[in-house]
PDB file of C-alpha atoms in Angstrom:
ATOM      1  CA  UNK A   1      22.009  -9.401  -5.669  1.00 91.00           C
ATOM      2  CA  UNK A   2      21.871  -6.185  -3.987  1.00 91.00           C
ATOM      3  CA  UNK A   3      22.121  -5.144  -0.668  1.00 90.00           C
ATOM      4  CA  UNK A   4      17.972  -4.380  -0.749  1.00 91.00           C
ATOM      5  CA  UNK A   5      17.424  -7.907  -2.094  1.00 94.00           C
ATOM      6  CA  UNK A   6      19.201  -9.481   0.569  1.00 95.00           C
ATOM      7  CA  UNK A   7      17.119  -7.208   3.482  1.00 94.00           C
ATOM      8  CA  UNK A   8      14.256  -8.363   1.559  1.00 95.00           C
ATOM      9  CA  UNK A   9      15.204 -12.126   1.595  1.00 96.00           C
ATOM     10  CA  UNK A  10      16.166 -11.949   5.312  1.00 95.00           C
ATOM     11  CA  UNK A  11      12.454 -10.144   6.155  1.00 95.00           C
ATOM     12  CA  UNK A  12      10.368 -13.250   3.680  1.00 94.00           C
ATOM     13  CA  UNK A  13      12.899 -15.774   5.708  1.00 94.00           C
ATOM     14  CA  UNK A  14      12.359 -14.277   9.062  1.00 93.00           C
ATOM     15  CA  UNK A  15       8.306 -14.747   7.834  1.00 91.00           C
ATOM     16  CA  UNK A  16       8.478 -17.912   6.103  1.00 92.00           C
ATOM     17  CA  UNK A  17       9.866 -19.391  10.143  1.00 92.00           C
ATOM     18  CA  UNK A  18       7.386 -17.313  11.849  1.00 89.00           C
ATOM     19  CA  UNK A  19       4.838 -19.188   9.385  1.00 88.00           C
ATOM     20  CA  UNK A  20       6.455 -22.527  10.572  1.00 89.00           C
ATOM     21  CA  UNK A  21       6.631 -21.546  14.216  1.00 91.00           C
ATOM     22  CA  UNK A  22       3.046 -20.930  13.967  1.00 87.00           C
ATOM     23  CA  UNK A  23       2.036 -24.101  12.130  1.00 88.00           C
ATOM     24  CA  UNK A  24       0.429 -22.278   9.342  1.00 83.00           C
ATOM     25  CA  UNK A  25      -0.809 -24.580   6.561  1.00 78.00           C
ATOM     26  CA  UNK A  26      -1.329 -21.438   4.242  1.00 76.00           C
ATOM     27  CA  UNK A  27       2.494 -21.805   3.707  1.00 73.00           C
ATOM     28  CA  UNK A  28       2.242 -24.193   0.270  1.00 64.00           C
ATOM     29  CA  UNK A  29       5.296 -23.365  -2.014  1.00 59.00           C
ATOM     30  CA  UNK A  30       2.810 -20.869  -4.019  1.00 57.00           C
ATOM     31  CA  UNK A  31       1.823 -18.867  -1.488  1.00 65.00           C
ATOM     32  CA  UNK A  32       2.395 -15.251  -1.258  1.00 74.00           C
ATOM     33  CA  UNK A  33       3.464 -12.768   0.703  1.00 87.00           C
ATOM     34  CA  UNK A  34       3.557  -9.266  -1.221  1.00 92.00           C
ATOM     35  CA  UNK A  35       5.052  -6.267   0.595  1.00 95.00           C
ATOM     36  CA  UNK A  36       4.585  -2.613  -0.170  1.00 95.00           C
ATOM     37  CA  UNK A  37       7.837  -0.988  -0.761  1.00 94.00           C
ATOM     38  CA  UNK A  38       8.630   2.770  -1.085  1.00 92.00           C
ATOM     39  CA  UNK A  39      10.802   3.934  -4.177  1.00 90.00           C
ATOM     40  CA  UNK A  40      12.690   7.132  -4.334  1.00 87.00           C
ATOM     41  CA  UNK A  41      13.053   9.187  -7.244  1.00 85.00           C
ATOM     42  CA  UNK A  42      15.649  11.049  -7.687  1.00 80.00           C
ATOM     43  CA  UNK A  43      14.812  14.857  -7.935  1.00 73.00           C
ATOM     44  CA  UNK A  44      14.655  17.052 -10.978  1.00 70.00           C
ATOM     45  CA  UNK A  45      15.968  20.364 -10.162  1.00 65.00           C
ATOM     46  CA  UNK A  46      14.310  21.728 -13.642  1.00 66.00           C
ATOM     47  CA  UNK A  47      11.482  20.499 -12.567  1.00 59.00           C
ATOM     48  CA  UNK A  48      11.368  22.500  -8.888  1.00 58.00           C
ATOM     49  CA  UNK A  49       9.677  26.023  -9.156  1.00 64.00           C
ATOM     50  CA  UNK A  50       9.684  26.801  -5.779  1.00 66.00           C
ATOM     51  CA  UNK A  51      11.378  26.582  -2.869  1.00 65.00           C
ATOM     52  CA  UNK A  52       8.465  24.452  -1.240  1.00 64.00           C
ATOM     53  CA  UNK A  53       9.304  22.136  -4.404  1.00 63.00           C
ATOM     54  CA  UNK A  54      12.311  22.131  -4.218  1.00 61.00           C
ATOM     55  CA  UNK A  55      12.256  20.659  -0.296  1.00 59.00           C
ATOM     56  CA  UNK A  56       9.987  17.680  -1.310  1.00 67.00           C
ATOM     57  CA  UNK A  57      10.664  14.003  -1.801  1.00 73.00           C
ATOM     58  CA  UNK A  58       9.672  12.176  -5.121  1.00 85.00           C
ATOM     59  CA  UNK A  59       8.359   8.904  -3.882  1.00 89.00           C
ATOM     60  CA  UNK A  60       6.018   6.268  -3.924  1.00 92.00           C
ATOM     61  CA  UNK A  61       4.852   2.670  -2.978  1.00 93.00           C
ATOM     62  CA  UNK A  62       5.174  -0.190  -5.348  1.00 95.00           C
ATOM     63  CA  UNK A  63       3.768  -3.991  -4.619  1.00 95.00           C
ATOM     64  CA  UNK A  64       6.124  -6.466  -4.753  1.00 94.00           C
ATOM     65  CA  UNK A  65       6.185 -10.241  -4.201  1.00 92.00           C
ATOM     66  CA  UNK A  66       8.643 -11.350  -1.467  1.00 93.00           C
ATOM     67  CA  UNK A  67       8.705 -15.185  -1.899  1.00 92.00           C
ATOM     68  CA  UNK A  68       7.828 -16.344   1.741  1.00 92.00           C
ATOM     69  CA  UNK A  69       6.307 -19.268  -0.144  1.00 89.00           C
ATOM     70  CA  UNK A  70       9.722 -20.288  -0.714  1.00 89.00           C
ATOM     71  CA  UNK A  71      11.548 -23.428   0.887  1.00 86.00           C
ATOM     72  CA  UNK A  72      14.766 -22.804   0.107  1.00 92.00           C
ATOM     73  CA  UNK A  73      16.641 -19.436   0.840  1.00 93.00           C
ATOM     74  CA  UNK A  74      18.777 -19.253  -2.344  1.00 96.00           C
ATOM     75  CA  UNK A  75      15.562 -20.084  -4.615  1.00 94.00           C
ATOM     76  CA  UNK A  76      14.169 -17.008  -2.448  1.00 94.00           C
ATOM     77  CA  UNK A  77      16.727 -14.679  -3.003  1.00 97.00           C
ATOM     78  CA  UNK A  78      16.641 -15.607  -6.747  1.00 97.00           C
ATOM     79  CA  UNK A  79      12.721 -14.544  -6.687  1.00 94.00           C
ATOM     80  CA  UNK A  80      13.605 -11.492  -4.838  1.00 95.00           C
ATOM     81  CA  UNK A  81      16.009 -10.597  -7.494  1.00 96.00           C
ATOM     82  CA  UNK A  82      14.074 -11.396  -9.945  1.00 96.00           C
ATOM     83  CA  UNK A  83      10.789  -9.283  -9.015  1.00 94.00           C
ATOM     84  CA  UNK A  84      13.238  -6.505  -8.130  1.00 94.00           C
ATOM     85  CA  UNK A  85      14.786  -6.510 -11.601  1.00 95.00           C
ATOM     86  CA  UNK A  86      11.504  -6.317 -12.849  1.00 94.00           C
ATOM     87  CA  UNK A  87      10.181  -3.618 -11.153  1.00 92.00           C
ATOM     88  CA  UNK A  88      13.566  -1.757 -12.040  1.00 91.00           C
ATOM     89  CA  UNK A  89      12.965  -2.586 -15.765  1.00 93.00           C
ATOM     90  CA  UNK A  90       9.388  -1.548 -16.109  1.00 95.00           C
ATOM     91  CA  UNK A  91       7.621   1.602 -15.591  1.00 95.00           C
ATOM     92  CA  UNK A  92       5.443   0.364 -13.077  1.00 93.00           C
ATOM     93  CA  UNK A  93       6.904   2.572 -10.555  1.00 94.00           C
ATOM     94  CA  UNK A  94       6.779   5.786 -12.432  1.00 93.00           C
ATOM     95  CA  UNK A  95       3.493   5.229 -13.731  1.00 95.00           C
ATOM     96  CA  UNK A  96       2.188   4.980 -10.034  1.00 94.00           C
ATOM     97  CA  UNK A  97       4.324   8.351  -9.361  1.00 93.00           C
ATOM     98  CA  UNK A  98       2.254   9.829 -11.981  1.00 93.00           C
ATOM     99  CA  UNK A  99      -0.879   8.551 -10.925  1.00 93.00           C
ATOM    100  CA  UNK A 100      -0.367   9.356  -7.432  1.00 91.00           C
ATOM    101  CA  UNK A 101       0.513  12.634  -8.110  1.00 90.00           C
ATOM    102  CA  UNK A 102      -1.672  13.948 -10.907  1.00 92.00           C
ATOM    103  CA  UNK A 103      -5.010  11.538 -10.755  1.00 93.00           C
ATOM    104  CA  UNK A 104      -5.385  11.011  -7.550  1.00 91.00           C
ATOM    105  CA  UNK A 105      -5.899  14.446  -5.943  1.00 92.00           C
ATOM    106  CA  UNK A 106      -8.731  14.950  -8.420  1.00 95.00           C
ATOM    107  CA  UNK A 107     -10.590  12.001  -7.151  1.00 95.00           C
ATOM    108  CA  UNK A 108     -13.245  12.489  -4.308  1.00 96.00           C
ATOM    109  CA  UNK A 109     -11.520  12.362  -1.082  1.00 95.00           C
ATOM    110  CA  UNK A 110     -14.273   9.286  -0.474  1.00 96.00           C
ATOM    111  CA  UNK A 111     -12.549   6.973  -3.481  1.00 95.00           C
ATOM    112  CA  UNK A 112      -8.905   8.482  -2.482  1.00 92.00           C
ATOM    113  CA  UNK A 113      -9.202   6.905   0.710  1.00 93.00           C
ATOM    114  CA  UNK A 114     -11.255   3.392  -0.328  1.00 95.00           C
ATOM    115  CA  UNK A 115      -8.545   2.899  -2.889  1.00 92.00           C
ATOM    116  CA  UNK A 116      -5.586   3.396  -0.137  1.00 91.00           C
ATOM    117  CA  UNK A 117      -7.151   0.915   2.216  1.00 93.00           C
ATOM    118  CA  UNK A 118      -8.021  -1.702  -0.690  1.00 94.00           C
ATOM    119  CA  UNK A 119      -4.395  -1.150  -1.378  1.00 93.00           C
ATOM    120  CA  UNK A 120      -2.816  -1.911   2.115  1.00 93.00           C
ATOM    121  CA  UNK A 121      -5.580  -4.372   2.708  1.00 91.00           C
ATOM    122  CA  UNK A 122      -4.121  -6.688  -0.142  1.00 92.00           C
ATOM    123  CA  UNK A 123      -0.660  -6.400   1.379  1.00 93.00           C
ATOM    124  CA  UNK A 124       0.993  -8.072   4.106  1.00 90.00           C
ATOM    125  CA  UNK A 125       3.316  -5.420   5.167  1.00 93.00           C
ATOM    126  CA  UNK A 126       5.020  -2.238   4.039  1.00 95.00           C
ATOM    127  CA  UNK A 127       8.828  -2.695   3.719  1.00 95.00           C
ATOM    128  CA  UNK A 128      11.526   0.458   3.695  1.00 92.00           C
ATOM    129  CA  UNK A 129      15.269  -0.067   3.504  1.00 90.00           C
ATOM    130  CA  UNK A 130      16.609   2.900   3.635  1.00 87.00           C
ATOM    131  CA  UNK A 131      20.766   3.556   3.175  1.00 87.00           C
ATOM    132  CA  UNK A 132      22.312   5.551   5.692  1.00 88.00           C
ATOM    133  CA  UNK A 133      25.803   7.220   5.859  1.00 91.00           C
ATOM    134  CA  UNK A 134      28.320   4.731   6.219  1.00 92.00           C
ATOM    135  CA  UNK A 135      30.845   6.734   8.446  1.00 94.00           C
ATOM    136  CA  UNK A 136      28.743   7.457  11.977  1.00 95.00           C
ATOM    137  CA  UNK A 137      27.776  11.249  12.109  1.00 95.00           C
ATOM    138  CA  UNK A 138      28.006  13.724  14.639  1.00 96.00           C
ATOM    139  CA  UNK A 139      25.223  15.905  16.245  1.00 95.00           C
ATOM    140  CA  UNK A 140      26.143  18.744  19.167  1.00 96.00           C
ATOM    141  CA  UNK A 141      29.328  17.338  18.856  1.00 95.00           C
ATOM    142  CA  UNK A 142      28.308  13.612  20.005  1.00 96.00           C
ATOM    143  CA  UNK A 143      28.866  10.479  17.982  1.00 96.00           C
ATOM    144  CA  UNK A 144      26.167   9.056  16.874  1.00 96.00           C
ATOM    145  CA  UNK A 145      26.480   5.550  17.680  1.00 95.00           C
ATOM    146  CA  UNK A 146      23.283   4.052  15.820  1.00 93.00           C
ATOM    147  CA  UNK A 147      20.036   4.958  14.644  1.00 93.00           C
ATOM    148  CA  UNK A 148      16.458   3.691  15.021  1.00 92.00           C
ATOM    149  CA  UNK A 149      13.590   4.258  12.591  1.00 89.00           C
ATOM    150  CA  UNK A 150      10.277   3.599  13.819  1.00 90.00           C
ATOM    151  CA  UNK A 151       6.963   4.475  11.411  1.00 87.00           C
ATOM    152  CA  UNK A 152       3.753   3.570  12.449  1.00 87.00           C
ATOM    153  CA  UNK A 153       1.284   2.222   9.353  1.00 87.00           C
ATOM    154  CA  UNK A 154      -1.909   0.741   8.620  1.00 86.00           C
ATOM    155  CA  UNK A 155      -0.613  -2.648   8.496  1.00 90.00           C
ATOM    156  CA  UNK A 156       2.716  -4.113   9.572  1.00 91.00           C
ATOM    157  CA  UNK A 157       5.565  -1.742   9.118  1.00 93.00           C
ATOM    158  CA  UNK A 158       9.095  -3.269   8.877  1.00 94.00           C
ATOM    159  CA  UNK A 159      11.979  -0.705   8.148  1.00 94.00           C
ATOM    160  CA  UNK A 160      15.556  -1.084   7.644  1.00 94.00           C
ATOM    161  CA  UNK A 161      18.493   0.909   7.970  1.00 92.00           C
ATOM    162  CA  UNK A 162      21.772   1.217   7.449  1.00 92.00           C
ATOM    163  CA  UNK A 163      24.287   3.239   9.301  1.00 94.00           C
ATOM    164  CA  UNK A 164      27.956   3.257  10.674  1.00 94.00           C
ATOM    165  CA  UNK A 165      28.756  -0.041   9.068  1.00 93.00           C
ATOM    166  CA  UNK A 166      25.195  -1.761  10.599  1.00 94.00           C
ATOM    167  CA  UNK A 167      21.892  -2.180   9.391  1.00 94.00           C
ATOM    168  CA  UNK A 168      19.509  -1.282  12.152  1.00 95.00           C
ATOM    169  CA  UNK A 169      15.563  -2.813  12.143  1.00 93.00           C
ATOM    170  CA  UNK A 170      12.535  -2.537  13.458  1.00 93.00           C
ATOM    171  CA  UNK A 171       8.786  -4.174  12.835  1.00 92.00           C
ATOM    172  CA  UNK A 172       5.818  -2.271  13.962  1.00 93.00           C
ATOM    173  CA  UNK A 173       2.756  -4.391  14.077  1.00 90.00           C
ATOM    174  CA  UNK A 174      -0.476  -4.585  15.468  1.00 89.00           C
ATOM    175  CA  UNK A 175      -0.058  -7.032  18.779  1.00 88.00           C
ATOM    176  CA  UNK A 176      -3.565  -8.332  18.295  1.00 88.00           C
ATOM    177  CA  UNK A 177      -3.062  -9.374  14.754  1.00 81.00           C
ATOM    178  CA  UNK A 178      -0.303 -11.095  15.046  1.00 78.00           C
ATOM    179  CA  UNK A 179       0.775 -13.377  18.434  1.00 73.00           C
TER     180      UNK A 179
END
């Protein structure tokens, strides 16, 4: 497993008890619980022809299944893994690079944005782990002792990061939505 997978496991274990907390029946062993997560490309230098180009991030959201559904946290880790491996193994990610860079901006900006909200709306949150530096940094001179990332989103945001030797997270979620 990778260090992502486990994040991932500890956010669908941290749900699946919230779930129980809560006495949600919606929690049957098929359930799901499928999280948008950003992946990073990295860039093609060949491909920049500017200097605007060349300052831009290759990235973009995938769905993925994050077995809250699942009893038993090695059995969840093991699905994690699994639909991990699969997205690494399959160009699902790449072909929604291309899509979301090529097709969509020729699409009316009224079918641009009903696709992004169908798209959120079938999610349950939006997950980022992001990997830090692992020696603490310096700014004006100052240790940096740790880091916060905080991204407000359409639905639940929940972002991870790791820094100094720690992994550092926040959720941002609508108060209403969820007690």
């Amino acid at each position: 497993a990778t260090v992502n997978d486990i994040l991932m496991t500890v956010v669908s274990q941290a749900i699946h008890d919230y779930c129980l907390a809560q006495n949600d029946t919606s929690l049957p062993e098929t359930s799901q619980c499928r999280a948008l997560m950003p992946v990073g490309f990295p860039p093609n230098h060949q491909d920049d022809t500017s200097a605007a180009a060349a300052m831009t991030n290759k990235w973009c959201v995938v769905s993925c299944d994050i077995a809250v559904g699942e009893s038993d946290i090695l059995q969840r880790l093991q699905k994690v893994c699994d639909a991990t491996k699969k997205l690494k193994s399959k160009p699902t990610a790449y072909m929604q690079l291309l899509l979301q860079n090529h097709v969509a901006p020729l699409l009316p900006e009224s079918v641009a944005r009903q696709t992004c909200l169908d798209v959120f709306s079938r999610h349950s949150l939006v997950l980022t782990n992001v990997p830090g530096p692992p020696e603490k940094c310096r700014l004006a001179g100052k240790v940096i002792d740790d880091v916060q990332m905080f991204f407000n989103n359409l639905i639940t945001q929940t972002s991870l990061i790791s820094y100094g030797g720690n992994v550092y997270g926040n959720i941002v979620y609508d108060p209403e939505a969820l007690p």
